[in-house]
Short mmCIF file of C-alpha atoms in Angstrom, two decimals:
data_model
loop_
_atom_site.label_atom_id
_atom_site.label_comp_id
_atom_site.label_asym_id
_atom_site.label_seq_id
_atom_site.Cartn_x
_atom_site.Cartn_y
_atom_site.Cartn_z
CA UNK A 237 17.85 -5.21 50.80
CA UNK A 238 20.27 -2.30 50.79
CA UNK A 239 23.67 -1.96 49.10
CA UNK A 240 26.63 -0.13 50.67
CA UNK A 241 28.70 1.43 47.97
CA UNK A 242 32.24 2.64 48.60
CA UNK A 243 33.34 5.43 46.28
CA UNK A 244 36.77 6.86 45.86
CA UNK A 245 37.80 10.05 44.16
CA UNK A 246 41.20 10.08 42.64
CA UNK A 247 44.15 7.98 43.61
CA UNK A 248 44.06 8.53 47.35
CA UNK A 249 42.44 5.81 49.37
CA UNK A 250 41.75 8.41 52.07
CA UNK A 251 39.42 10.33 49.72
CA UNK A 252 36.66 7.91 49.81
CA UNK A 253 33.10 7.51 51.31
CA UNK A 254 30.29 5.15 51.53
CA UNK A 255 26.61 5.55 50.40
CA UNK A 256 23.69 3.29 50.87
CA UNK A 257 21.39 2.52 47.96
CA UNK A 258 18.30 0.28 47.51
CA UNK A 259 17.45 -1.41 44.27
CA UNK A 260 14.57 1.17 44.09
CA UNK A 261 17.20 3.91 43.92
CA UNK A 262 18.96 2.25 41.01
CA UNK A 263 15.60 2.02 39.23
CA UNK A 264 14.88 5.66 39.96
CA UNK A 265 18.20 6.64 38.55
CA UNK A 266 17.72 4.36 35.43
CA UNK A 267 14.34 5.99 34.80
CA UNK A 268 15.77 9.41 34.92
CA UNK A 269 18.61 8.43 32.35
CA UNK A 270 16.12 7.20 29.85
CA UNK A 271 16.16 10.66 28.20
CA UNK A 272 19.72 9.62 26.92
CA UNK A 273 17.93 7.06 24.79
CA UNK A 274 20.50 4.37 25.71
CA UNK A 275 19.68 0.67 26.66
CA UNK A 276 21.19 0.48 30.01
CA UNK A 277 21.74 -3.19 31.69
CA UNK A 278 19.72 -2.59 34.89
CA UNK A 279 18.86 -6.02 36.30
CA UNK A 280 15.05 -6.70 36.13
CA UNK A 281 12.77 -6.53 39.10
CA UNK A 282 11.75 -9.62 40.94
CA UNK A 283 8.70 -9.66 43.28
CA UNK A 284 8.98 -13.22 44.56
CA UNK A 285 12.23 -14.88 45.91
CA UNK A 286 14.19 -11.77 45.80
CA UNK A 287 15.82 -12.61 49.21
CA UNK A 288 17.28 -15.78 47.89
CA UNK A 289 21.03 -15.92 48.32
CA UNK A 290 21.75 -16.95 44.82
CA UNK A 291 19.46 -14.19 43.39
CA UNK A 292 21.20 -11.56 45.63
CA UNK A 293 24.66 -12.73 44.29
CA UNK A 294 23.34 -12.57 40.71
CA UNK A 295 21.83 -9.00 41.26
CA UNK A 296 25.04 -7.92 42.78
CA UNK A 297 26.87 -8.66 39.55
CA UNK A 298 24.19 -7.06 37.53
CA UNK A 299 24.25 -3.84 39.49
CA UNK A 300 28.02 -3.77 39.35
CA UNK A 301 27.72 -4.00 35.52
CA UNK A 302 25.18 -1.48 35.41
CA UNK A 303 27.39 1.06 37.39
CA UNK A 304 30.41 0.12 35.27
CA UNK A 305 28.44 1.01 32.16
CA UNK A 306 27.23 4.37 33.41
CA UNK A 307 30.57 5.46 34.81
CA UNK A 308 32.50 4.53 31.61
CA UNK A 309 30.26 6.72 29.48
CA UNK A 310 31.82 10.09 29.14
CA UNK A 311 28.57 11.99 29.07
CA UNK A 312 26.58 9.94 31.38
CA UNK A 313 29.40 10.03 34.13
CA UNK A 314 29.38 13.90 33.97
CA UNK A 315 25.73 14.29 34.22
CA UNK A 316 24.18 15.72 37.54
CA UNK A 317 21.91 12.54 38.01
CA UNK A 318 24.99 10.15 38.29
CA UNK A 319 26.91 12.61 40.46
CA UNK A 320 24.31 13.04 42.94
CA UNK A 321 23.74 9.31 43.05
CA UNK A 322 27.40 8.57 43.91
CA UNK A 323 28.28 11.81 45.84
CA UNK A 324 25.07 13.15 47.37
CA UNK A 325 26.90 15.36 50.01
CA UNK A 326 28.81 17.34 47.47
CA UNK A 327 25.99 17.64 44.92
CA UNK A 328 22.97 18.43 47.00
CA UNK A 329 22.79 22.13 46.13
CA UNK A 330 20.13 23.25 43.57
CA UNK A 331 22.29 25.05 41.13
CA UNK A 332 19.28 26.27 38.95
CA UNK A 333 17.88 28.15 42.06
CA UNK A 334 21.30 29.70 42.81
CA UNK A 335 21.57 30.77 39.15
CA UNK A 336 18.13 32.36 39.22
CA UNK A 337 19.09 34.24 42.36
CA UNK A 338 22.21 35.66 40.74
CA UNK A 339 20.40 36.39 37.59
CA UNK A 340 17.57 38.18 39.49
CA UNK A 341 20.17 40.35 41.20
CA UNK A 342 21.69 41.20 37.79
CA UNK A 343 18.26 42.42 36.47
CA UNK A 344 17.84 44.86 39.32
CA UNK A 345 20.80 46.82 37.92
CA UNK A 346 20.07 46.06 34.28
CA UNK A 347 16.21 46.42 33.72
CA UNK A 348 16.45 46.38 29.93
CA UNK A 349 16.86 42.52 29.84
CA UNK A 350 14.10 40.07 30.40
CA UNK A 351 14.00 36.26 30.67
CA UNK A 352 12.05 34.35 28.04
CA UNK A 353 12.63 30.83 29.40
CA UNK A 354 15.33 28.77 31.04
CA UNK A 355 17.19 26.43 28.73
CA UNK A 356 17.24 23.50 30.96
CA UNK A 357 20.22 21.13 30.89
CA UNK A 358 21.46 22.24 27.49
CA UNK A 359 25.00 21.98 28.57
CA UNK A 360 27.02 19.33 30.40
CA UNK A 361 28.21 21.45 33.35
CA UNK A 362 26.16 21.22 36.70
CA UNK A 363 27.25 24.80 37.74
CA UNK A 364 26.68 26.47 34.45
CA UNK A 365 23.06 27.45 33.58
CA UNK A 366 21.42 29.02 30.60
CA UNK A 367 18.49 31.18 29.95
CA UNK A 368 16.79 32.53 26.73
CA UNK A 369 16.69 36.34 26.90
CA UNK A 370 15.30 39.27 25.12
CA UNK A 371 15.72 43.06 25.14
CA UNK A 372 12.56 44.87 26.08
CA UNK A 373 12.55 47.37 23.29
CA UNK A 374 13.63 44.56 20.84
CA UNK A 375 11.24 41.85 21.73
CA UNK A 376 11.96 39.78 18.54
CA UNK A 377 15.59 39.44 19.16
CA UNK A 378 16.73 36.39 21.15
CA UNK A 379 19.80 36.12 23.26
CA UNK A 380 21.44 33.45 25.57
CA UNK A 381 22.47 34.34 29.11
CA UNK A 382 24.86 31.90 30.64
CA UNK A 383 25.75 31.99 34.43
CA UNK A 384 28.57 29.89 35.87
CA UNK A 385 30.10 29.40 39.33
CA UNK A 386 33.94 29.55 40.00
CA UNK A 387 35.93 26.44 39.32
CA UNK A 388 38.85 24.86 41.07
CA UNK A 389 41.57 26.24 38.81
CA UNK A 390 40.79 29.91 39.13
CA UNK A 391 44.25 31.54 39.44
CA UNK A 392 43.61 35.41 38.90
CA UNK A 393 42.93 37.79 41.78
CA UNK A 394 39.33 38.68 42.12
CA UNK A 395 39.91 42.08 40.78
CA UNK A 396 41.77 41.02 37.69
CA UNK A 397 39.21 38.22 37.11
CA UNK A 398 36.25 40.61 37.23
CA UNK A 399 38.01 43.19 34.93
CA UNK A 400 39.01 40.54 32.36
CA UNK A 401 35.49 39.18 32.24
CA UNK A 402 34.09 42.62 31.60
CA UNK A 403 36.63 43.04 28.68
CA UNK A 404 35.43 39.94 26.87
CA UNK A 405 32.78 41.99 24.76
CA UNK A 406 35.66 43.93 23.44
CA UNK A 407 37.37 40.62 21.94
CA UNK A 408 36.85 40.77 18.13
CA UNK A 409 38.01 37.92 15.93
CA UNK A 410 36.28 36.35 12.81
CA UNK A 411 36.33 33.03 14.54
CA UNK A 412 35.28 34.02 18.12
CA UNK A 413 31.50 34.14 18.82
CA UNK A 414 31.08 37.62 20.14
CA UNK A 415 29.99 38.33 23.70
CA UNK A 416 27.28 40.96 23.93
CA UNK A 417 27.53 41.64 27.66
CA UNK A 418 29.60 40.32 30.48
CA UNK A 419 29.84 40.94 34.16
CA UNK A 420 31.17 39.10 37.24
CA UNK A 421 31.28 39.31 41.06
CA UNK A 422 33.59 37.44 43.46
CA UNK A 423 32.00 34.15 43.06
CA UNK A 424 30.56 33.84 39.49
CA UNK A 425 30.25 35.32 36.01
CA UNK A 426 27.29 36.08 33.83
CA UNK A 427 27.53 36.58 29.98
CA UNK A 428 24.97 37.22 27.20
CA UNK A 429 25.48 36.18 23.67
CA UNK A 430 23.12 36.23 20.51
CA UNK A 431 21.10 33.01 20.28
CA UNK A 432 21.83 31.03 17.20
CA UNK A 433 19.08 28.65 16.23
CA UNK A 434 21.44 26.72 14.07
CA UNK A 435 23.21 25.55 17.07
CA UNK A 436 26.77 24.30 17.55
CA UNK A 437 29.19 22.22 15.51
CA UNK A 438 28.09 19.22 17.66
CA UNK A 439 24.54 19.92 16.95
CA UNK A 440 25.35 19.72 13.11
CA UNK A 441 27.23 16.43 13.48
CA UNK A 442 24.51 14.88 15.60
CA UNK A 443 21.64 16.57 13.83
CA UNK A 444 20.29 17.65 17.15
CA UNK A 445 17.99 20.58 18.18
CA UNK A 446 20.12 23.18 20.25
CA UNK A 447 17.43 23.62 22.91
CA UNK A 448 17.15 19.86 23.73
CA UNK A 449 18.92 18.57 26.90
CA UNK A 450 22.54 17.50 26.50
CA UNK A 451 21.84 13.85 27.32
CA UNK A 452 19.16 13.62 24.70
CA UNK A 453 21.19 15.37 21.95
CA UNK A 454 24.44 13.55 22.21
CA UNK A 455 24.25 10.21 24.00
CA UNK A 456 22.65 8.17 21.35
CA UNK A 457 22.36 9.83 17.85
CA UNK A 458 19.80 8.26 15.44
CA UNK A 459 22.20 8.37 12.64
CA UNK A 460 26.10 8.37 12.82
CA UNK A 461 27.74 10.27 9.85
CA UNK A 462 30.69 12.50 9.68
CA UNK A 463 31.02 15.67 7.72
CA UNK A 464 32.04 16.23 4.21
CA UNK A 465 35.87 16.44 3.60
CA UNK A 466 35.66 20.25 2.63
CA UNK A 467 33.76 21.00 5.83
CA UNK A 468 36.30 19.15 7.85
CA UNK A 469 39.13 21.03 6.10
CA UNK A 470 37.49 24.48 6.38
CA UNK A 471 36.21 24.12 9.98
CA UNK A 472 39.41 22.67 11.15
CA UNK A 473 41.52 25.46 9.71
CA UNK A 474 39.27 28.16 11.17
CA UNK A 475 39.52 26.56 14.66
CA UNK A 476 43.25 26.20 14.49
CA UNK A 477 43.62 29.84 13.39
CA UNK A 478 41.68 31.06 16.45
CA UNK A 479 43.64 28.81 18.79
CA UNK A 480 46.90 30.21 17.40
CA UNK A 481 45.57 33.73 17.85
CA UNK A 482 44.71 33.10 21.48
CA UNK A 483 48.01 31.37 22.28
CA UNK A 484 49.99 34.24 20.64
CA UNK A 485 48.04 36.60 22.93
CA UNK A 486 48.87 34.44 25.93
CA UNK A 487 45.11 33.91 26.61
CA UNK A 488 44.47 30.28 28.11
CA UNK A 489 41.68 28.49 26.41
CA UNK A 490 41.71 24.88 27.25
CA UNK A 491 38.06 24.11 26.58
CA UNK A 492 37.90 23.00 22.94
CA UNK A 493 35.17 20.52 22.04
CA UNK A 494 32.45 20.43 19.37
CA UNK A 495 29.74 21.94 21.79
CA UNK A 496 31.93 25.13 22.21
CA UNK A 497 32.20 25.75 18.54
CA UNK A 498 29.16 27.88 17.14
CA UNK A 499 28.17 27.61 13.54
CA UNK A 500 27.52 30.90 11.76
CA UNK A 501 26.85 29.93 8.14
CA UNK A 502 30.07 28.31 6.98
CA UNK A 503 32.03 29.89 9.69
CA UNK A 504 33.10 28.25 13.03
CA UNK A 505 33.28 30.61 16.05
CA UNK A 506 34.77 29.63 19.37
CA UNK A 507 32.63 29.91 22.52
CA UNK A 508 33.21 30.10 26.22
CA UNK A 509 36.48 32.06 26.54
CA UNK A 510 35.44 32.81 30.11
CA UNK A 511 35.93 29.26 31.12
CA UNK A 512 39.55 29.24 31.69
CA UNK A 513 39.18 32.66 33.60
CA UNK A 514 36.49 30.98 35.85
CA UNK A 515 38.85 28.08 36.34
CA UNK A 516 36.48 25.46 35.19
CA UNK A 517 37.62 21.87 34.33
CA UNK A 518 37.83 20.86 30.57
CA UNK A 519 35.55 18.51 29.00
CA UNK A 520 38.42 16.26 28.04
CA UNK A 521 40.26 16.72 31.38
CA UNK A 522 40.10 12.92 32.15
CA UNK A 523 41.77 12.10 28.85
CA UNK A 524 44.78 14.39 28.70
CA UNK A 525 45.51 14.51 32.34
CA UNK A 526 46.79 10.85 32.16
CA UNK A 527 49.53 11.64 29.86
CA UNK A 528 52.62 13.22 31.12
CA UNK A 529 53.62 14.82 27.86
CA UNK A 530 50.34 16.78 27.62
CA UNK A 531 51.42 19.35 30.20
CA UNK A 532 50.85 22.84 28.54
CA UNK A 533 47.62 24.43 27.51
CA UNK A 534 48.66 24.44 23.86
CA UNK A 535 49.16 20.58 23.97
CA UNK A 536 45.72 20.31 25.79
CA UNK A 537 44.11 22.29 23.00
CA UNK A 538 45.90 20.18 20.36
CA UNK A 539 44.73 16.94 21.97
CA UNK A 540 41.22 18.21 22.30
CA UNK A 541 41.46 19.24 18.65
CA UNK A 542 42.09 15.65 17.88
CA UNK A 543 38.84 14.61 19.61
CA UNK A 544 37.04 17.34 17.72
CA UNK A 545 38.38 16.25 14.30
CA UNK A 546 37.63 12.49 15.08
CA UNK A 547 34.13 13.57 15.83
CA UNK A 548 33.73 15.71 12.55
CA UNK A 549 35.22 12.76 10.61
CA UNK A 550 33.26 9.67 12.00
CA UNK A 551 30.16 11.36 13.56
CA UNK A 552 31.00 10.01 16.97
CA UNK A 553 33.67 10.24 19.60
CA UNK A 554 36.53 7.61 19.75
CA UNK A 555 35.65 4.46 21.92
CA UNK A 556 38.92 4.89 23.91
CA UNK A 557 42.15 7.07 23.78
CA UNK A 558 44.79 6.48 22.80
CA UNK A 559 43.36 5.15 19.46
CA UNK A 560 45.05 2.13 18.24
CA UNK A 561 43.82 2.25 14.71
CA UNK A 562 41.50 4.53 12.75
CA UNK A 563 38.60 3.67 10.57
CA UNK A 564 38.62 4.54 6.95
CA UNK A 565 38.34 8.35 6.51
CA UNK A 566 37.56 10.63 3.47
CA UNK A 567 41.29 11.34 3.08
CA UNK A 568 44.54 10.01 4.43
CA UNK A 569 45.48 13.55 5.30
CA UNK A 570 42.70 13.42 7.98
CA UNK A 571 44.19 10.23 9.45
CA UNK A 572 47.67 11.82 9.52
CA UNK A 573 46.33 14.65 11.74
CA UNK A 574 44.37 12.17 13.87
CA UNK A 575 47.46 9.96 14.33
CA UNK A 576 49.46 13.13 15.46
CA UNK A 577 47.01 14.00 18.28
CA UNK A 578 45.29 10.75 19.35
CA UNK A 579 47.61 7.72 18.59
CA UNK A 580 49.57 5.91 21.26
CA UNK A 581 52.80 7.41 19.91
CA UNK A 582 51.51 10.84 19.98
CA UNK A 583 50.11 10.50 23.63
CA UNK A 584 53.32 9.05 24.77
CA UNK A 585 55.82 11.39 23.01
CA UNK A 586 53.84 14.62 22.91
CA UNK A 587 51.51 16.73 20.75
CA UNK A 588 52.37 18.78 17.70
CA UNK A 589 52.12 22.56 17.94
CA UNK A 590 49.09 24.39 16.43
CA UNK A 591 51.49 26.05 13.94
CA UNK A 592 52.67 22.47 12.86
CA UNK A 593 48.99 21.36 12.45
CA UNK A 594 48.36 24.34 10.16
CA UNK A 595 51.15 23.33 7.89
CA UNK A 596 49.96 19.84 7.51
CA UNK A 597 48.33 18.93 4.08
CA UNK A 598 44.91 18.86 5.44
CA UNK A 599 44.69 22.41 6.24
CA UNK A 600 47.57 24.04 4.50
CA UNK A 601 45.66 24.59 1.08
CA UNK A 602 42.48 25.98 2.77
CA UNK A 603 41.90 29.60 1.75
CA UNK A 604 40.14 31.85 4.37
CA UNK A 605 38.55 35.02 3.27
CA UNK A 606 37.65 37.51 6.06
CA UNK A 607 37.63 41.21 6.38
CA UNK A 608 37.22 41.41 10.11
CA UNK A 609 40.24 42.57 12.01
CA UNK A 610 41.16 40.76 15.22
CA UNK A 611 41.12 42.96 18.32
CA UNK A 612 42.01 41.86 21.87
CA UNK A 613 42.03 44.63 24.36
CA UNK A 614 44.11 44.66 27.41
CA UNK A 615 44.01 46.06 30.81
CA UNK A 616 46.64 47.38 33.17
CA UNK A 617 46.59 46.01 36.67
CA UNK A 618 48.06 47.42 39.86
CA UNK A 619 51.46 45.92 39.08
CA UNK A 620 51.62 47.57 35.63
CA UNK A 621 51.26 44.06 33.95
CA UNK A 622 48.57 43.19 31.66
CA UNK A 623 46.52 40.33 32.85
CA UNK A 624 46.48 38.71 29.47
CA UNK A 625 50.31 38.68 29.68
CA UNK A 626 50.75 37.50 33.17
CA UNK A 627 48.14 34.86 32.68
CA UNK A 628 50.59 33.27 30.25
CA UNK A 629 53.18 33.26 32.88
CA UNK A 630 50.84 31.17 34.89
CA UNK A 631 50.63 28.49 32.08
CA UNK A 632 52.53 25.96 33.99
CA UNK A 633 50.58 26.42 37.18
CA UNK A 634 47.27 26.08 35.33
CA UNK A 635 48.43 23.09 33.42
CA UNK A 636 49.85 21.50 36.65
CA UNK A 637 46.54 21.91 38.21
CA UNK A 638 44.86 20.14 35.49
CA UNK A 639 46.95 17.20 35.80
CA UNK A 640 47.20 16.98 39.64
CA UNK A 641 43.52 17.79 40.27
CA UNK A 642 41.98 15.04 38.02
CA UNK A 643 39.07 13.83 40.19
CA UNK A 644 37.54 10.53 39.18
CA UNK A 645 34.83 7.92 40.22
CA UNK A 646 36.71 5.09 38.46
CA UNK A 647 34.70 1.95 39.62
CA UNK A 648 31.99 0.66 41.95
CA UNK A 649 32.47 -2.97 43.29
CA UNK A 650 30.07 -5.08 45.26
CA UNK A 651 31.15 -7.46 48.00
CA UNK A 652 29.22 -9.41 50.66
CA UNK A 653 29.84 -11.11 53.86
CA UNK A 654 29.30 -14.78 54.58
CA UNK A 655 25.88 -15.72 56.26
CA UNK A 656 27.75 -18.34 58.41
CA UNK A 657 28.15 -16.01 61.36
CA UNK A 658 26.25 -12.66 62.11
CA UNK A 659 29.71 -11.24 63.14
CA UNK A 660 31.56 -12.28 60.03
CA UNK A 661 33.17 -9.54 58.05
CA UNK A 662 34.36 -9.07 54.57
CA UNK A 663 38.02 -8.06 53.83
CA UNK A 664 38.39 -6.34 50.39
CA UNK A 665 41.97 -6.46 48.90
CA UNK A 666 41.73 -5.15 45.42
CA UNK A 667 42.74 -2.25 43.30
CA UNK A 668 39.02 -1.31 42.71
CA UNK A 669 38.14 2.10 43.90
CA UNK A 670 34.76 1.31 45.18
CA UNK A 671 33.15 -1.42 46.75
CA UNK A 672 29.57 -2.23 47.92
CA UNK A 673 27.97 -4.87 50.10
CA UNK A 674 24.26 -5.81 50.40
CA UNK A 675 22.83 -5.67 53.84
CA UNK A 676 19.53 -7.14 54.92
CA UNK A 677 17.95 -10.37 56.35
CA UNK A 678 20.13 -12.52 54.16
CA UNK A 679 23.70 -12.12 52.76
CA UNK A 680 25.14 -13.67 49.75
CA UNK A 681 28.63 -15.13 49.09
CA UNK A 682 30.99 -12.65 47.47
CA UNK A 683 30.53 -12.83 43.73
CA UNK A 684 34.15 -11.84 42.98
CA UNK A 685 32.83 -9.07 40.77
CA UNK A 686 35.93 -6.92 40.47
CA UNK A 687 36.98 -4.72 37.60
CA UNK A 688 39.91 -2.43 37.07
CA UNK A 689 38.89 0.30 34.75
CA UNK A 690 41.35 1.30 31.93
CA UNK A 691 42.27 5.02 31.97
CA UNK A 692 40.75 7.48 29.51
CA UNK A 693 37.17 7.31 28.53
CA UNK A 694 36.29 4.97 31.50
CA UNK A 695 37.10 7.82 34.06
CA UNK A 696 34.39 9.71 35.56
CA UNK A 697 35.69 13.29 36.38
CA UNK A 698 33.04 15.29 38.12
CA UNK A 699 33.39 19.11 38.36
CA UNK A 700 35.12 19.58 41.72
CA UNK A 701 32.80 19.92 44.73
CA UNK A 702 33.04 23.09 46.54
CA UNK A 703 34.27 21.39 49.65
CA UNK A 704 37.52 20.41 47.79
CA UNK A 705 38.19 23.91 46.22
CA UNK A 706 40.23 25.68 48.56
CA UNK A 707 43.21 23.43 48.94
CA UNK A 708 43.17 22.85 45.24
CA UNK A 709 43.57 26.55 44.58
CA UNK A 710 46.72 26.83 46.47
CA UNK A 711 48.77 24.41 44.31
#
């Protein structure tokens, strides 16, 4: 028995396709997802009577529910396994091999570096790969190399893009994790940073090991517990300070989440400034892209800060956004900030500024002591404009792209034709964005398994396939 699944990306009916999957394909996917530690509702196997019409109808409902669960899980829906299952044509490339080729070319010109081991699947992006490194004459020192392909929102010229990437090691700030080395070509970027065995803020919250795969670390934490109030206040203030610094410099960030905040003792340091230059989609893109009032990079960062603050407070992400009511928190000052960034009213009317958040009681009395002087070098381009300045003028373009280019697998639906006639066909008239019908020796009556997904957490937003890039970049 085979199932024909219709998948649609975004709101356009024309941007849809069909794939054929057997139950064994679902079983293989489910086995691969076991690393996440979740109990997923895959219907059980049945060896005898598995062609019975009633059984087929029941299995349809079960498989529909299974797909609903994995596509409404924000982490599972972004993983390579699910994307390849639903969109095999656009996700058929071996990005680990591509990354290794690029890294090998880099080592030809930079022989002092040496790969210790690949850090497989430690991040959520398909087209971003990590390797543990060392310097040959300093064998005990460990570094991390990250390689990333270009994303759909790249807006700089190739020349300015490469120059800005190479300037990142000169960016100094007490709350930015320093880049040791950076280089880029016309299609990707490669950066090296010091390896921190303490991991990120998300590793602290989830009590995870930094080298473990992303699915294993964060899908199903063994213990859900938020941070202490003083940690929330200090870390939150540090993150807001560096966001304000970047916004004042006109540098677009747009990639704030707990995995992009490195912990160095009691200090938070922001990671992955290169993501916005590469044009990569944000981790929280499917959330803020549905709200018209979240239409600038500052408002995106503020909304993302709300997600991060929720995670620091409760030890887990919100079940859905907007958040109707907040659980008890260590302080009402925490709830006040959460309400200003994640509530229905905030999402409808707009986000506060970073400066406004810094003035709120939760952060206003936090004393920061640092002697490191911020430094942000600039570069003159051919038109005598600093890219860091004219990137700010493209704020609206970048923000518009983040909203228009939201790409989602929102649902998968099963339908079936009647067995009364071999030529009978099924007409599907619903708002579901995917449909599936079994095909085989027997067919089952349509189970009416239809579901319209609410927006927000339930949306699956893959990184945009290469085939869709060029038109997107021209917006």
